Short mmCIF file of C-alpha atoms in Angstrom, two decimals:
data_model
loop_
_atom_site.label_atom_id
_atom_site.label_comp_id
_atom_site.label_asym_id
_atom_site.label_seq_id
_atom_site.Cartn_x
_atom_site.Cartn_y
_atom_site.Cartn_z
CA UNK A 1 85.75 45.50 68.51
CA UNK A 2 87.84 48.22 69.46
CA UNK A 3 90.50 46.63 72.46
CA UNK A 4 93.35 48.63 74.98
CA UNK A 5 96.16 46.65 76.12
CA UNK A 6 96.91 48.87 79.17
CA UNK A 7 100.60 48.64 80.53
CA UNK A 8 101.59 46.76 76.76
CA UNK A 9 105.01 47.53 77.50
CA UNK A 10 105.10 45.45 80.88
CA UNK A 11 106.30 42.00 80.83
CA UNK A 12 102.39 40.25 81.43
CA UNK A 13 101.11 43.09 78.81
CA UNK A 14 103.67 41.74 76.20
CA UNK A 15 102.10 38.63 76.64
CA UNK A 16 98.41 39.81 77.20
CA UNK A 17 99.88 40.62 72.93
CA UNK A 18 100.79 37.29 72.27
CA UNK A 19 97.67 35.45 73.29
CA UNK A 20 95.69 37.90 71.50
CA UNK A 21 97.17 37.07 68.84
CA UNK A 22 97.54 33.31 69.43
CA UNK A 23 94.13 33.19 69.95
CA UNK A 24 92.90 35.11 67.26
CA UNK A 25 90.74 37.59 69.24
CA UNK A 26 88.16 39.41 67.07
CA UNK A 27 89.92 43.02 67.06
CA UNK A 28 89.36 45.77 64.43
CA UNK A 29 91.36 48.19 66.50
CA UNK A 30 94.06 48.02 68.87
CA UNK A 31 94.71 50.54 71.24
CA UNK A 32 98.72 49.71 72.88
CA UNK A 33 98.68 52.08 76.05
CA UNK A 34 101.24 52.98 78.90
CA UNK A 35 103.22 55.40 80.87
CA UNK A 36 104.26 58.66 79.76
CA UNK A 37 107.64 57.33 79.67
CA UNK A 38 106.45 54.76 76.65
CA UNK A 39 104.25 57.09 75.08
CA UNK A 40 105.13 57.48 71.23
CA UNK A 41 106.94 53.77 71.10
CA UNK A 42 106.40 51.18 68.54
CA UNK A 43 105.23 47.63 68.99
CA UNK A 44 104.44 45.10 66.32
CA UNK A 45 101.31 43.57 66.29
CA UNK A 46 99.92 40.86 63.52
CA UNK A 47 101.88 42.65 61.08
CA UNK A 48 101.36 46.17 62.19
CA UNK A 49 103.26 48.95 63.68
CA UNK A 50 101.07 50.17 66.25
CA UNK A 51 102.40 53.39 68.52
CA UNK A 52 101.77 53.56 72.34
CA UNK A 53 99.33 56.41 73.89
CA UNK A 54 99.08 57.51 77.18
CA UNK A 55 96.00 56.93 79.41
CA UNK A 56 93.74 60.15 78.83
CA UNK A 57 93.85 59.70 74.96
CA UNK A 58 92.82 56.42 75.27
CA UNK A 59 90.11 56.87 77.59
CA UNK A 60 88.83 59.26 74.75
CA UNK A 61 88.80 56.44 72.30
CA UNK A 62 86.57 54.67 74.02
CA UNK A 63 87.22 50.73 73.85
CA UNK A 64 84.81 48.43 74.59
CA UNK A 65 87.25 46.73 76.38
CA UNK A 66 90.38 47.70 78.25
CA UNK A 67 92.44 44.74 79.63
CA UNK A 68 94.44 46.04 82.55
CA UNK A 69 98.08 45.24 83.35
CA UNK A 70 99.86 48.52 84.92
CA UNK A 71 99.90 47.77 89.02
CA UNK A 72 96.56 48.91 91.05
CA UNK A 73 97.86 52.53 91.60
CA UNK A 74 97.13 52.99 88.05
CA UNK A 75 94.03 50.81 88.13
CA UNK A 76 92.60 52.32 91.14
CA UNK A 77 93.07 56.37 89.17
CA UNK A 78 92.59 54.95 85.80
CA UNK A 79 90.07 51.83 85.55
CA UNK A 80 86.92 53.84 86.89
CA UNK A 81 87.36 56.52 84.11
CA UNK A 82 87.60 54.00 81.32
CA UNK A 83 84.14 52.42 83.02
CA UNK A 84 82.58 55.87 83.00
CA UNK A 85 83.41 56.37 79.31
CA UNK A 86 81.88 52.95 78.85
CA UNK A 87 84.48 50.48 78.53
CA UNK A 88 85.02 47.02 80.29
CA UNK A 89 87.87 46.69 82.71
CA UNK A 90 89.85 43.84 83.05
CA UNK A 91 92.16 44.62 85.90
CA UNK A 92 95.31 42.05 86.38
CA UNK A 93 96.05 44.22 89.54
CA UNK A 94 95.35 43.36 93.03
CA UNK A 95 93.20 46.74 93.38
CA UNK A 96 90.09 45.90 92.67
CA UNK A 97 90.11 41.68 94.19
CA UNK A 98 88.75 42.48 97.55
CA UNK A 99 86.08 45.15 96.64
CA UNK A 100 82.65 43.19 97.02
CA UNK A 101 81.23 44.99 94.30
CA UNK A 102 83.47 43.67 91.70
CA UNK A 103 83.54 40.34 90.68
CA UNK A 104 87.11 38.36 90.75
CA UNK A 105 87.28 35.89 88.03
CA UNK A 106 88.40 32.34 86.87
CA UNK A 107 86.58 31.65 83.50
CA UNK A 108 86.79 28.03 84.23
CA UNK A 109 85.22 28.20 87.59
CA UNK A 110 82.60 31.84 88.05
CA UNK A 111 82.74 33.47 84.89
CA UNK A 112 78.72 32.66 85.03
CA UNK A 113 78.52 35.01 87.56
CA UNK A 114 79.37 38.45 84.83
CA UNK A 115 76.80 40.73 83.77
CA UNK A 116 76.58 43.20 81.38
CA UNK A 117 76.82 45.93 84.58
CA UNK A 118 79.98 44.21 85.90
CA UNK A 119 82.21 47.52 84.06
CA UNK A 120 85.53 46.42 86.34
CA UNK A 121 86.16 42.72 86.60
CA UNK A 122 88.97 41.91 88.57
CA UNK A 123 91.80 38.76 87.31
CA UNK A 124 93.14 36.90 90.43
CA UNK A 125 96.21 36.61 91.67
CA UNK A 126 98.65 34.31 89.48
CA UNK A 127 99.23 31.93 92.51
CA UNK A 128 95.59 32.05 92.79
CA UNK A 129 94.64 30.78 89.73
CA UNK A 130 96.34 27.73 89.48
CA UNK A 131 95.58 27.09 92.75
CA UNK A 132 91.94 27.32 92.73
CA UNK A 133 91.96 25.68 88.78
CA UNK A 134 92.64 22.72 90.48
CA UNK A 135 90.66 23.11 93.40
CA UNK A 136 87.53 24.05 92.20
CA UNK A 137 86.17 20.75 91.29
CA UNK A 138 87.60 18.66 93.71
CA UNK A 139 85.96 21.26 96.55
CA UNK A 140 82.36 21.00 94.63
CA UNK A 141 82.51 16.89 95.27
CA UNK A 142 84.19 16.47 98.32
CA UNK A 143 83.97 20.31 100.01
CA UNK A 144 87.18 21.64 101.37
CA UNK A 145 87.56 22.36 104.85
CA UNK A 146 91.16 23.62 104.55
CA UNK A 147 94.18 24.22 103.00
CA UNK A 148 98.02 24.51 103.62
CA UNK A 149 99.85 25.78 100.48
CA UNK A 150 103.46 26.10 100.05
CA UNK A 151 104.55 28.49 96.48
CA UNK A 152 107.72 28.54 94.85
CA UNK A 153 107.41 31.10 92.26
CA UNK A 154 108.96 32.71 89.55
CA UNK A 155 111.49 35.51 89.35
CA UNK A 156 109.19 36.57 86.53
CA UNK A 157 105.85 37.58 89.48
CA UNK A 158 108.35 39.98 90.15
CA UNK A 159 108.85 42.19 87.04
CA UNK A 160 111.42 43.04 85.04
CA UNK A 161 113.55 44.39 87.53
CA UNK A 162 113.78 40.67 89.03
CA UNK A 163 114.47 39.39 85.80
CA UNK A 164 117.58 41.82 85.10
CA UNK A 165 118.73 40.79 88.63
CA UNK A 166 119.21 37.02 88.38
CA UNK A 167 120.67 37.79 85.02
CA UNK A 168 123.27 40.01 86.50
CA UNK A 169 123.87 37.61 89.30
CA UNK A 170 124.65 34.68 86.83
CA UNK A 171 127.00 37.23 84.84
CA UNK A 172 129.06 38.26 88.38
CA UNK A 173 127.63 42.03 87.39
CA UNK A 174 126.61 44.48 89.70
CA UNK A 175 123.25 45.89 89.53
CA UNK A 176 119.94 47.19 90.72
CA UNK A 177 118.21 45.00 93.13
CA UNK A 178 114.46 43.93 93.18
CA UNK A 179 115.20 41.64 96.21
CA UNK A 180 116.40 42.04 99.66
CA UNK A 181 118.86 39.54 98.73
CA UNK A 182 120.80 37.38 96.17
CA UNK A 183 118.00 35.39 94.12
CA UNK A 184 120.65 33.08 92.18
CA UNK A 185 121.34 29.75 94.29
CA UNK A 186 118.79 30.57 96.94
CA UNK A 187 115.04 30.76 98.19
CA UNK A 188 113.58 33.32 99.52
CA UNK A 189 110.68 32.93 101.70
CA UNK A 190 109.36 36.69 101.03
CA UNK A 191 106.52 37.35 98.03
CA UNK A 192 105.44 41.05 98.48
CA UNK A 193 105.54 43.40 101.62
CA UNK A 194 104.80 41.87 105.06
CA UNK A 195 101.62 42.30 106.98
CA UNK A 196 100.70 42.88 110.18
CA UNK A 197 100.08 39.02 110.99
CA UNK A 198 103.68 38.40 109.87
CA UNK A 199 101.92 37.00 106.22
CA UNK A 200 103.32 38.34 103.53
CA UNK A 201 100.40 39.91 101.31
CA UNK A 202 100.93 37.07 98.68
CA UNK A 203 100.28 34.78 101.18
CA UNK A 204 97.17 36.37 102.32
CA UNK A 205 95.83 36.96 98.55
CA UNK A 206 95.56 33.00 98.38
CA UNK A 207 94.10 33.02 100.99
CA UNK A 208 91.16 36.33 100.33
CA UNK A 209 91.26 34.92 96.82
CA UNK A 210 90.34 31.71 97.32
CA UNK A 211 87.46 32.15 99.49
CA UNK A 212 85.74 34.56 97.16
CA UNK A 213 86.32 32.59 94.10
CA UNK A 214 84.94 29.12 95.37
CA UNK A 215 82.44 31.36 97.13
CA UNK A 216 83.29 30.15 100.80
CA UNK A 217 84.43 31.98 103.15
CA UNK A 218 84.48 28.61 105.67
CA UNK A 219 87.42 27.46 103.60
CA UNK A 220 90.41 27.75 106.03
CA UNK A 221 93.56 28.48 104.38
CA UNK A 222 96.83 29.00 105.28
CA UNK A 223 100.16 29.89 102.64
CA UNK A 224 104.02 30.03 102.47
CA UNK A 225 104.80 31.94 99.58
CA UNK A 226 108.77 31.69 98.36
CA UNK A 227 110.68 32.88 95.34
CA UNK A 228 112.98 30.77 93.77
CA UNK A 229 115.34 31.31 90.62
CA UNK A 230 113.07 30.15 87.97
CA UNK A 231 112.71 31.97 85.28
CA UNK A 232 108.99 31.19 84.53
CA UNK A 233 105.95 29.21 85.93
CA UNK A 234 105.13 29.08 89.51
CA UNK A 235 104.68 25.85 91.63
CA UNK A 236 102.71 24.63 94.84
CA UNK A 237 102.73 22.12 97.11
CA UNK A 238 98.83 22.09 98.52
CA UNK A 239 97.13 19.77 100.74
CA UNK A 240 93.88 20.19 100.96
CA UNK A 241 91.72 18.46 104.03
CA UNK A 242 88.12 17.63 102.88
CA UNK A 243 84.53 17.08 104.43
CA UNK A 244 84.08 13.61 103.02
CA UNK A 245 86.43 11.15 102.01
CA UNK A 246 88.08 10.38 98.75
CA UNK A 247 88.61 7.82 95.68
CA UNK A 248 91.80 8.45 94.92
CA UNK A 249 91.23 7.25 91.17
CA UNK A 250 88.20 9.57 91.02
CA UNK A 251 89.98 12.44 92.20
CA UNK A 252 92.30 11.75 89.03
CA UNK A 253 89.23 11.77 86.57
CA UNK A 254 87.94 14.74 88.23
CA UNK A 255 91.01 16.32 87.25
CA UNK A 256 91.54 14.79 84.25
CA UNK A 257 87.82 16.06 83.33
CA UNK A 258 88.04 19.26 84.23
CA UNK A 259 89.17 21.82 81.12
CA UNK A 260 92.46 23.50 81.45
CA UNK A 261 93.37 20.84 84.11
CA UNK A 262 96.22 18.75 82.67
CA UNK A 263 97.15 16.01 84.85
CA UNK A 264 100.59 14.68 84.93
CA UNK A 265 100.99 12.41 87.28
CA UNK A 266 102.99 8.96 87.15
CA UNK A 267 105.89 8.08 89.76
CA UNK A 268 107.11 4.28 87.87
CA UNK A 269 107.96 6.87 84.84
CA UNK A 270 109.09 10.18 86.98
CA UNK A 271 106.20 12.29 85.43
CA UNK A 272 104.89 15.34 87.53
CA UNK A 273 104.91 18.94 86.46
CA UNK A 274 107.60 21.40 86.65
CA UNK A 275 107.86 25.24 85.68
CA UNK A 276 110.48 24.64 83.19
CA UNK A 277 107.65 22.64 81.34
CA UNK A 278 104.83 24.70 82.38
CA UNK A 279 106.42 27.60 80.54
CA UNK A 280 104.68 28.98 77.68
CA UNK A 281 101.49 27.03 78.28
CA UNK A 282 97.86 27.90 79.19
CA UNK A 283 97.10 24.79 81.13
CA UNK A 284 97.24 24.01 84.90
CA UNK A 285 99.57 21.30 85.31
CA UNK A 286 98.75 18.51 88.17
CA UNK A 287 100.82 15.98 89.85
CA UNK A 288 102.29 14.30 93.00
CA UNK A 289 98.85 13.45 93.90
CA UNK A 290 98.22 11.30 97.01
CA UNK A 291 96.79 10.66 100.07
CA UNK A 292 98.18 12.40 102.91
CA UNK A 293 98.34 9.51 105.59
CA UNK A 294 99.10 11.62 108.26
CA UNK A 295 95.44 12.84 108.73
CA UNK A 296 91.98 11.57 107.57
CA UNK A 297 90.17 12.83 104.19
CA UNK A 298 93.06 14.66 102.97
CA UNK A 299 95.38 15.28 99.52
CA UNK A 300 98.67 16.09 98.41
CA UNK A 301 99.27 17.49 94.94
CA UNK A 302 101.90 19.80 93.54
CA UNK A 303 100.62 22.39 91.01
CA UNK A 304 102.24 24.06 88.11
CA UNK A 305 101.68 26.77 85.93
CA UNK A 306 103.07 29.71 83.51
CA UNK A 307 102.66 32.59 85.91
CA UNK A 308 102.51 34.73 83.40
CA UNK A 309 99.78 33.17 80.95
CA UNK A 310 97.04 31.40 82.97
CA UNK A 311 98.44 33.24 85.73
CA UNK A 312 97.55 36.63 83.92
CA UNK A 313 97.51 37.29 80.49
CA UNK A 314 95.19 33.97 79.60
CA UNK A 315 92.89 34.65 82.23
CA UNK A 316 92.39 37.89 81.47
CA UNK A 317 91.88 37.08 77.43
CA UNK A 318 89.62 34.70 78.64
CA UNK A 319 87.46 36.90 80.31
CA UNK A 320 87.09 38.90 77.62
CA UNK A 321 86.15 36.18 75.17
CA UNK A 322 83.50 34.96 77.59
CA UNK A 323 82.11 38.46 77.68
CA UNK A 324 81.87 38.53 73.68
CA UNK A 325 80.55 35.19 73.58
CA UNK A 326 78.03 36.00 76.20
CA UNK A 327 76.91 39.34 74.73
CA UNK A 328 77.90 41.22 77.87
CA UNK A 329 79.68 43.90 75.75
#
């Protein structure tokens, strides 16, 4: 099983590394591959020194799998040669989401939707995933009619750059900026570039997103997407308005039943999630849950999860144990 970490020198590739490992995927070759810029640098891996090669010579080695993590102007150029040479795409960029001929995936919730023709499988959006992790089989009991989510994310959706920025901030030092403004001590309510609408494109990815995953495009869905000075995990406040009406208990089980759904959730003892928690986990953390009085059939929760694991790298691991398991490679 012959496997290319595309963009391994990127913070979610780094960790795309780390669950492969964790998780003992089945690899007998590992191909590390990124910019020019990275080309001929040396990352451990399992005990190995393994050296970084640029896109073409990987394309030549032909992987049966290439797991994608190097922004969708890269994906968009690069994922369709891999697929002609053969190899699987798993794309962690938001190039490929919106295509209807490629399939956008939460293991948990579609991944019984793959075939062995699906050659570029998109990974959702981090804010996404959690989201609809949650969702997912609350809306196949009660069906969702809409919902009004609120993110406060991570510095760490941003990049690097973000990163280095909060850091210098907390230091008094000068630096490069990945934000408009100061991230330390504040909140900004401003995820990606601004559309048209006046949504910022984050926003409107939970809101694309979720349709196509839960298969529904009579979900409606509206999102406030903010970045906050957290280091790691994102977090939502959802409420989600429903055809039929609710047990609260059973929502609970629901929750508590469904796999990678870990529900914290117990006021007398303060227990609810939080990102500082969440970090460095693969579950979907789920709290705060109630009924919101204000309008009939309809839930508040507050969602948690590592950005940068389920959010990305886990997913996308995921996917690609599902396809070995399933024999679509």
């Amino acid at each position: 099983m012959k496997i290319a970490v595309v963009g391994a020198t990127g913070m979610v590739g780094e960790v795309m590394l780390k669950v492969l490992e964790e998780r003992d995927f089945p690899i007998t070759e590992l191909i590390l591959v990124a910019s020019e810029k990275s080309v001929g640098k040396q990352i451990p891996f399992k005990g190995k020194i393994l050296t970084v090669v640029g896109l073409k010579t990987a394309v030549s080695l032909k992987p049966q799998i290439a797991l994608f993590s190097a922004g969708g102007s890269t994906s968009l150029e690069w994922a369709p040669k891999f697929a002609e040479a053969g190899t699987t795409v798993i794309d962690n960029s938001s190039a490929w989401r919106m295509d209807q001929d490629k399939k956008l995936i939460v293991p948990e919730i579609n991944a019984n939707t793959l075939t062995k023709s699906d050659k570029i499988i998109a990974n959702p959006n981090c804010s996404t995933i959690q989201m609809v992790m949650a969702l997912a089989p609350l809306h196949k009991k009660y069906k969702i009619k809409r919902i009004v989510v609120s993110t406060y994310q991570s510095i760490s959706g941003t990049g690097l750059k973000a990163v280095k920025q909060l850091e210098n901030e907390l230091a008094g030092v000068s630096g490069e900026m990945a934000y408009p403004y100061p991230i330390h001590q504040n909140a900004l309510p401003h995820c990606d570039i601004f559309e048209d609408n006046g949504y910022t494109k984050e926003e409107m990815k939970l809101v694309r997103e979720t349709q196509k995953i839960l298969d529904d495009k009579t979900i409606a869905v509206t999102a406030t997407a903010v970045r906050i000075p957290t280091a790691g995990g994102h977090s939502e406040s959802v409420n989600i308005a429903f055809e039929n009406d609710f047990d609260i208990n059973t929502v609970r089980q629901i929750l508590h039943n469904t796999p990678g759904v870990i529900v914290q959730d117990n006021t007398n003892t303060n227990t609810y999630p939080m990102p500082i928690y969440a970090n460095g986990k693969d579950d979907v953390f789920v709290g705060r849950i109630r009924r919101d009085e204000s309008q009939p059939n309809s839930l508040n929760m507050w969602i948690v999860s590592d950005n940068l694991r389920k959010g990305a790298a886990t997913n996308t691991v995921q996917i690609a144990e599902y396809l070995l398991n399933n024999s679509l490679i």
